[in-house]
JSON list of C-alpha atoms in Angstrom, two decimals:
[
{"chain": "A", "resi": 1, "resn": "MET", "atom": "CA", "xyz": [0.07, -0.11, 0.15]},
{"chain": "A", "resi": 2, "resn": "GLN", "atom": "CA", "xyz": [2.66, 2.42, 1.02]},
{"chain": "A", "resi": 3, "resn": "TYR", "atom": "CA", "xyz": [4.49, 1.47, -2.98]},
{"chain": "A", "resi": 4, "resn": "PHE", "atom": "CA", "xyz": [1.08, 2.51, -4.39]},
{"chain": "A", "resi": 5, "resn": "PHE", "atom": "CA", "xyz": [0.97, 6.23, -2.44]},
{"chain": "A", "resi": 6, "resn": "ILE", "atom": "CA", "xyz": [4.86, 6.53, -3.29]},
{"chain": "A", "resi": 7, "resn": "MET", "atom": "CA", "xyz": [3.65, 6.32, -6.85]},
{"chain": "A", "resi": 8, "resn": "ILE", "atom": "CA", "xyz": [0.94, 8.76, -6.62]},
{"chain": "A", "resi": 9, "resn": "LEU", "atom": "CA", "xyz": [2.98, 10.97, -5.18]},
{"chain": "A", "resi": 10, "resn": "ILE", "atom": "CA", "xyz": [6.06, 11.01, -7.41]},
{"chain": "A", "resi": 11, "resn": "ALA", "atom": "CA", "xyz": [3.00, 10.83, -10.49]},
{"chain": "A", "resi": 12, "resn": "ALA", "atom": "CA", "xyz": [1.71, 14.55, -8.96]},
{"chain": "A", "resi": 13, "resn": "THR", "atom": "CA", "xyz": [5.20, 15.95, -8.49]},
{"chain": "A", "resi": 14, "resn": "LEU", "atom": "CA", "xyz": [6.18, 15.21, -12.00]},
{"chain": "A", "resi": 15, "resn": "ILE", "atom": "CA", "xyz": [3.39, 16.30, -13.57]},
{"chain": "A", "resi": 16, "resn": "PHE", "atom": "CA", "xyz": [2.91, 19.23, -11.12]},
{"chain": "A", "resi": 17, "resn": "ILE", "atom": "CA", "xyz": [6.90, 20.26, -12.49]},
{"chain": "A", "resi": 18, "resn": "PHE", "atom": "CA", "xyz": [5.69, 19.90, -16.22]},
{"chain": "A", "resi": 19, "resn": "GLY", "atom": "CA", "xyz": [2.59, 22.03, -15.78]},
{"chain": "A", "resi": 20, "resn": "THR", "atom": "CA", "xyz": [5.33, 24.58, -14.21]},
{"chain": "A", "resi": 21, "resn": "ARG", "atom": "CA", "xyz": [7.84, 24.09, -16.38]},
{"chain": "A", "resi": 22, "resn": "ARG", "atom": "CA", "xyz": [5.15, 24.84, -19.57]},
{"chain": "A", "resi": 23, "resn": "ALA", "atom": "CA", "xyz": [4.02, 27.68, -18.28]},
{"chain": "A", "resi": 24, "resn": "MET", "atom": "CA", "xyz": [6.81, 29.29, -17.36]},
{"chain": "A", "resi": 25, "resn": "ARG", "atom": "CA", "xyz": [8.00, 28.73, -21.19]},
{"chain": "A", "resi": 26, "resn": "MET", "atom": "CA", "xyz": [4.97, 30.01, -22.52]},
{"chain": "A", "resi": 27, "resn": "SER", "atom": "CA", "xyz": [5.23, 33.29, -19.99]},
{"chain": "A", "resi": 28, "resn": "GLN", "atom": "CA", "xyz": [8.89, 33.57, -21.63]},
{"chain": "A", "resi": 29, "resn": "ILE", "atom": "CA", "xyz": [8.12, 33.56, -24.90]},
{"chain": "A", "resi": 30, "resn": "SER", "atom": "CA", "xyz": [5.18, 35.65, -24.82]},
{"chain": "A", "resi": 31, "resn": "VAL", "atom": "CA", "xyz": [7.06, 38.20, -22.59]},
{"chain": "A", "resi": 32, "resn": "ALA", "atom": "CA", "xyz": [10.07, 37.76, -25.99]},
{"chain": "A", "resi": 33, "resn": "LEU", "atom": "CA", "xyz": [7.23, 38.85, -27.90]},
{"chain": "A", "resi": 34, "resn": "ILE", "atom": "CA", "xyz": [5.84, 41.55, -26.08]},
{"chain": "A", "resi": 35, "resn": "GLU", "atom": "CA", "xyz": [9.79, 42.97, -25.52]},
{"chain": "A", "resi": 36, "resn": "LYS", "atom": "CA", "xyz": [10.09, 42.63, -29.17]},
{"chain": "A", "resi": 37, "resn": "TYR", "atom": "CA", "xyz": [7.37, 43.96, -30.80]},
{"chain": "A", "resi": 38, "resn": "GLU", "atom": "CA", "xyz": [6.41, 46.73, -28.28]},
{"chain": "A", "resi": 39, "resn": "ASN", "atom": "CA", "xyz": [7.81, 50.01, -30.54]},
{"chain": "A", "resi": 40, "resn": "ASP", "atom": "CA", "xyz": [6.57, 47.60, -33.64]},
{"chain": "A", "resi": 41, "resn": "LYS", "atom": "CA", "xyz": [2.74, 46.54, -32.80]},
{"chain": "A", "resi": 42, "resn": "ASP", "atom": "CA", "xyz": [1.60, 46.34, -36.29]},
{"chain": "A", "resi": 43, "resn": "ASN", "atom": "CA", "xyz": [3.69, 43.80, -38.03]},
{"chain": "A", "resi": 44, "resn": "PRO", "atom": "CA", "xyz": [2.21, 41.32, -39.46]},
{"chain": "A", "resi": 45, "resn": "ALA", "atom": "CA", "xyz": [5.42, 38.49, -38.30]},
{"chain": "A", "resi": 46, "resn": "LEU", "atom": "CA", "xyz": [4.12, 39.16, -34.64]},
{"chain": "A", "resi": 47, "resn": "ILE", "atom": "CA", "xyz": [1.15, 37.27, -35.48]},
{"chain": "A", "resi": 48, "resn": "GLN", "atom": "CA", "xyz": [3.06, 34.59, -37.31]},
{"chain": "A", "resi": 49, "resn": "GLU", "atom": "CA", "xyz": [5.59, 34.16, -34.87]},
{"chain": "A", "resi": 50, "resn": "ILE", "atom": "CA", "xyz": [3.05, 33.82, -31.53]},
{"chain": "A", "resi": 51, "resn": "PHE", "atom": "CA", "xyz": [0.63, 31.24, -34.45]},
{"chain": "A", "resi": 52, "resn": "ASP", "atom": "CA", "xyz": [3.93, 29.01, -34.62]},
{"chain": "A", "resi": 53, "resn": "ALA", "atom": "CA", "xyz": [4.43, 29.22, -30.38]},
{"chain": "A", "resi": 54, "resn": "LEU", "atom": "CA", "xyz": [1.19, 28.10, -29.68]},
{"chain": "A", "resi": 55, "resn": "LYS", "atom": "CA", "xyz": [1.59, 25.21, -32.73]},
{"chain": "A", "resi": 56, "resn": "ASN", "atom": "CA", "xyz": [4.58, 24.05, -30.52]},
{"chain": "A", "resi": 57, "resn": "ASP", "atom": "CA", "xyz": [2.62, 23.80, -27.53]},
{"chain": "A", "resi": 58, "resn": "PHE", "atom": "CA", "xyz": [0.48, 20.56, -26.85]},
{"chain": "A", "resi": 59, "resn": "ARG", "atom": "CA", "xyz": [-2.08, 22.40, -25.25]},
{"chain": "A", "resi": 60, "resn": "CYS", "atom": "CA", "xyz": [-1.95, 24.95, -26.76]},
{"chain": "A", "resi": 61, "resn": "LYS", "atom": "CA", "xyz": [-2.17, 23.19, -30.46]},
{"chain": "A", "resi": 62, "resn": "LYS", "atom": "CA", "xyz": [-5.57, 20.99, -29.52]},
{"chain": "A", "resi": 63, "resn": "ILE", "atom": "CA", "xyz": [-6.72, 24.20, -29.07]},
{"chain": "A", "resi": 64, "resn": "LEU", "atom": "CA", "xyz": [-6.03, 25.83, -32.45]},
{"chain": "A", "resi": 65, "resn": "GLU", "atom": "CA", "xyz": [-6.96, 22.44, -33.96]},
{"chain": "A", "resi": 66, "resn": "LYS", "atom": "CA", "xyz": [-10.47, 21.88, -32.11]},
{"chain": "A", "resi": 67, "resn": "TYR", "atom": "CA", "xyz": [-11.94, 25.62, -33.57]},
{"chain": "A", "resi": 68, "resn": "ASN", "atom": "CA", "xyz": [-9.49, 25.51, -36.96]},
{"chain": "A", "resi": 69, "resn": "ALA", "atom": "CA", "xyz": [-7.99, 28.52, -36.29]},
{"chain": "A", "resi": 70, "resn": "THR", "atom": "CA", "xyz": [-5.48, 29.73, -38.96]},
{"chain": "A", "resi": 71, "resn": "PRO", "atom": "CA", "xyz": [-2.79, 33.07, -38.94]},
{"chain": "A", "resi": 72, "resn": "ASP", "atom": "CA", "xyz": [-5.85, 34.98, -39.72]},
{"chain": "A", "resi": 73, "resn": "ASP", "atom": "CA", "xyz": [-8.17, 34.39, -36.72]},
{"chain": "A", "resi": 74, "resn": "ILE", "atom": "CA", "xyz": [-5.08, 35.59, -35.09]},
{"chain": "A", "resi": 75, "resn": "LYS", "atom": "CA", "xyz": [-5.04, 38.15, -36.49]},
{"chain": "A", "resi": 76, "resn": "LYS", "atom": "CA", "xyz": [-8.27, 39.28, -36.56]},
{"chain": "A", "resi": 77, "resn": "LEU", "atom": "CA", "xyz": [-8.62, 38.81, -32.65]},
{"chain": "A", "resi": 78, "resn": "HIS", "atom": "CA", "xyz": [-5.26, 40.75, -32.26]},
{"chain": "A", "resi": 79, "resn": "LYS", "atom": "CA", "xyz": [-6.41, 43.38, -33.87]},
{"chain": "A", "resi": 80, "resn": "LYS", "atom": "CA", "xyz": [-9.78, 43.01, -31.57]},
{"chain": "A", "resi": 81, "resn": "LEU", "atom": "CA", "xyz": [-7.58, 43.33, -28.54]},
{"chain": "A", "resi": 82, "resn": "MET", "atom": "CA", "xyz": [-5.42, 46.37, -29.88]},
{"chain": "A", "resi": 83, "resn": "LYS", "atom": "CA", "xyz": [-8.20, 48.23, -30.31]},
{"chain": "A", "resi": 84, "resn": "TRP", "atom": "CA", "xyz": [-9.16, 48.61, -26.33]},
{"chain": "A", "resi": 85, "resn": "GLY", "atom": "CA", "xyz": [-6.20, 46.69, -24.75]},
{"chain": "A", "resi": 86, "resn": "ASP", "atom": "CA", "xyz": [-3.53, 48.49, -26.67]},
{"chain": "A", "resi": 87, "resn": "PHE", "atom": "CA", "xyz": [-1.43, 49.24, -22.96]},
{"chain": "A", "resi": 88, "resn": "ARG", "atom": "CA", "xyz": [1.19, 47.36, -21.26]},
{"chain": "A", "resi": 89, "resn": "LYS", "atom": "CA", "xyz": [1.02, 46.25, -17.54]},
{"chain": "A", "resi": 90, "resn": "TYR", "atom": "CA", "xyz": [4.03, 44.91, -16.28]},
{"chain": "A", "resi": 91, "resn": "ASN", "atom": "CA", "xyz": [4.78, 41.68, -18.49]},
{"chain": "A", "resi": 92, "resn": "ARG", "atom": "CA", "xyz": [1.02, 41.61, -19.74]},
{"chain": "A", "resi": 93, "resn": "TYR", "atom": "CA", "xyz": [0.36, 43.25, -22.72]},
{"chain": "A", "resi": 94, "resn": "ILE", "atom": "CA", "xyz": [-3.81, 41.76, -23.97]},
{"chain": "A", "resi": 95, "resn": "PRO", "atom": "CA", "xyz": [-3.34, 41.52, -27.38]},
{"chain": "A", "resi": 96, "resn": "ILE", "atom": "CA", "xyz": [-0.77, 38.83, -26.57]},
{"chain": "A", "resi": 97, "resn": "THR", "atom": "CA", "xyz": [-0.60, 37.27, -23.37]},
{"chain": "A", "resi": 98, "resn": "SER", "atom": "CA", "xyz": [-4.01, 36.44, -24.15]},
{"chain": "A", "resi": 99, "resn": "PHE", "atom": "CA", "xyz": [-3.25, 33.90, -26.63]},
{"chain": "A", "resi": 100, "resn": "PHE", "atom": "CA", "xyz": [-0.12, 32.07, -24.58]},
{"chain": "A", "resi": 101, "resn": "ASN", "atom": "CA", "xyz": [-3.25, 31.31, -21.71]},
{"chain": "A", "resi": 102, "resn": "VAL", "atom": "CA", "xyz": [-4.93, 27.83, -22.28]},
{"chain": "A", "resi": 103, "resn": "THR", "atom": "CA", "xyz": [-8.13, 29.20, -21.08]},
{"chain": "A", "resi": 104, "resn": "THR", "atom": "CA", "xyz": [-7.94, 32.72, -22.69]},
{"chain": "A", "resi": 105, "resn": "LEU", "atom": "CA", "xyz": [-7.20, 31.55, -25.91]},
{"chain": "A", "resi": 106, "resn": "GLU", "atom": "CA", "xyz": [-9.86, 28.69, -26.11]},
{"chain": "A", "resi": 107, "resn": "TYR", "atom": "CA", "xyz": [-12.58, 31.70, -24.91]},
{"chain": "A", "resi": 108, "resn": "LEU", "atom": "CA", "xyz": [-11.06, 34.17, -27.83]},
{"chain": "A", "resi": 109, "resn": "LEU", "atom": "CA", "xyz": [-11.85, 31.07, -30.63]},
{"chain": "A", "resi": 110, "resn": "LYS", "atom": "CA", "xyz": [-14.93, 30.49, -29.01]},
{"chain": "A", "resi": 111, "resn": "HIS", "atom": "CA", "xyz": [-16.13, 34.18, -29.07]},
{"chain": "A", "resi": 112, "resn": "LYS", "atom": "CA", "xyz": [-14.07, 35.09, -32.28]},
{"chain": "A", "resi": 113, "resn": "THR", "atom": "CA", "xyz": [-17.78, 36.35, -33.77]},
{"chain": "A", "resi": 114, "resn": "ASP", "atom": "CA", "xyz": [-18.06, 38.82, -30.70]},
{"chain": "A", "resi": 115, "resn": "ASP", "atom": "CA", "xyz": [-17.44, 42.93, -30.53]},
{"chain": "A", "resi": 116, "resn": "ALA", "atom": "CA", "xyz": [-13.80, 44.09, -29.61]},
{"chain": "A", "resi": 117, "resn": "LYS", "atom": "CA", "xyz": [-15.14, 45.70, -26.49]},
{"chain": "A", "resi": 118, "resn": "SER", "atom": "CA", "xyz": [-16.69, 42.41, -24.82]},
{"chain": "A", "resi": 119, "resn": "LEU", "atom": "CA", "xyz": [-13.32, 40.36, -25.29]},
{"chain": "A", "resi": 120, "resn": "THR", "atom": "CA", "xyz": [-10.67, 42.33, -24.29]},
{"chain": "A", "resi": 121, "resn": "GLU", "atom": "CA", "xyz": [-12.91, 43.52, -20.83]},
{"chain": "A", "resi": 122, "resn": "LYS", "atom": "CA", "xyz": [-12.76, 39.49, -20.49]},
{"chain": "A", "resi": 123, "resn": "MET", "atom": "CA", "xyz": [-9.40, 39.35, -21.10]},
{"chain": "A", "resi": 124, "resn": "MET", "atom": "CA", "xyz": [-8.62, 42.07, -17.94]},
{"chain": "A", "resi": 125, "resn": "ASN", "atom": "CA", "xyz": [-10.51, 40.15, -16.35]},
{"chain": "A", "resi": 126, "resn": "HIS", "atom": "CA", "xyz": [-8.90, 37.06, -15.91]},
{"chain": "A", "resi": 127, "resn": "PHE", "atom": "CA", "xyz": [-5.27, 38.80, -15.81]},
{"chain": "A", "resi": 128, "resn": "HIS", "atom": "CA", "xyz": [-6.43, 41.33, -12.96]},
{"chain": "A", "resi": 129, "resn": "ILE", "atom": "CA", "xyz": [-5.83, 44.29, -15.27]}
]
């Protein structure tokens, strides 16, 4: 019985470590893109870099596939988020950071036809801005 509990503890620890590592990696990518495109927000390369980063993450890739998302979808959502959320607070910049969180990415893709203000407000509430 002790062996079983030790295995569960090890498994839970590994899940925690890999989840934290993934979250840190996505945060680093997000901050790097914010820094890189801070003064060049309309650069089309930004959209492609966001899409490529999402495709390289196993959790985000599943969401992209679930909603058949394309770089054009990311571009439209980014444009909507830029309308009301074009400001930076610490390492959070709504038009970029919103794509790198699994829950916000899914919400954006599920509600991609919503108006810009409601999408931006939802993202700001999620990130406590």
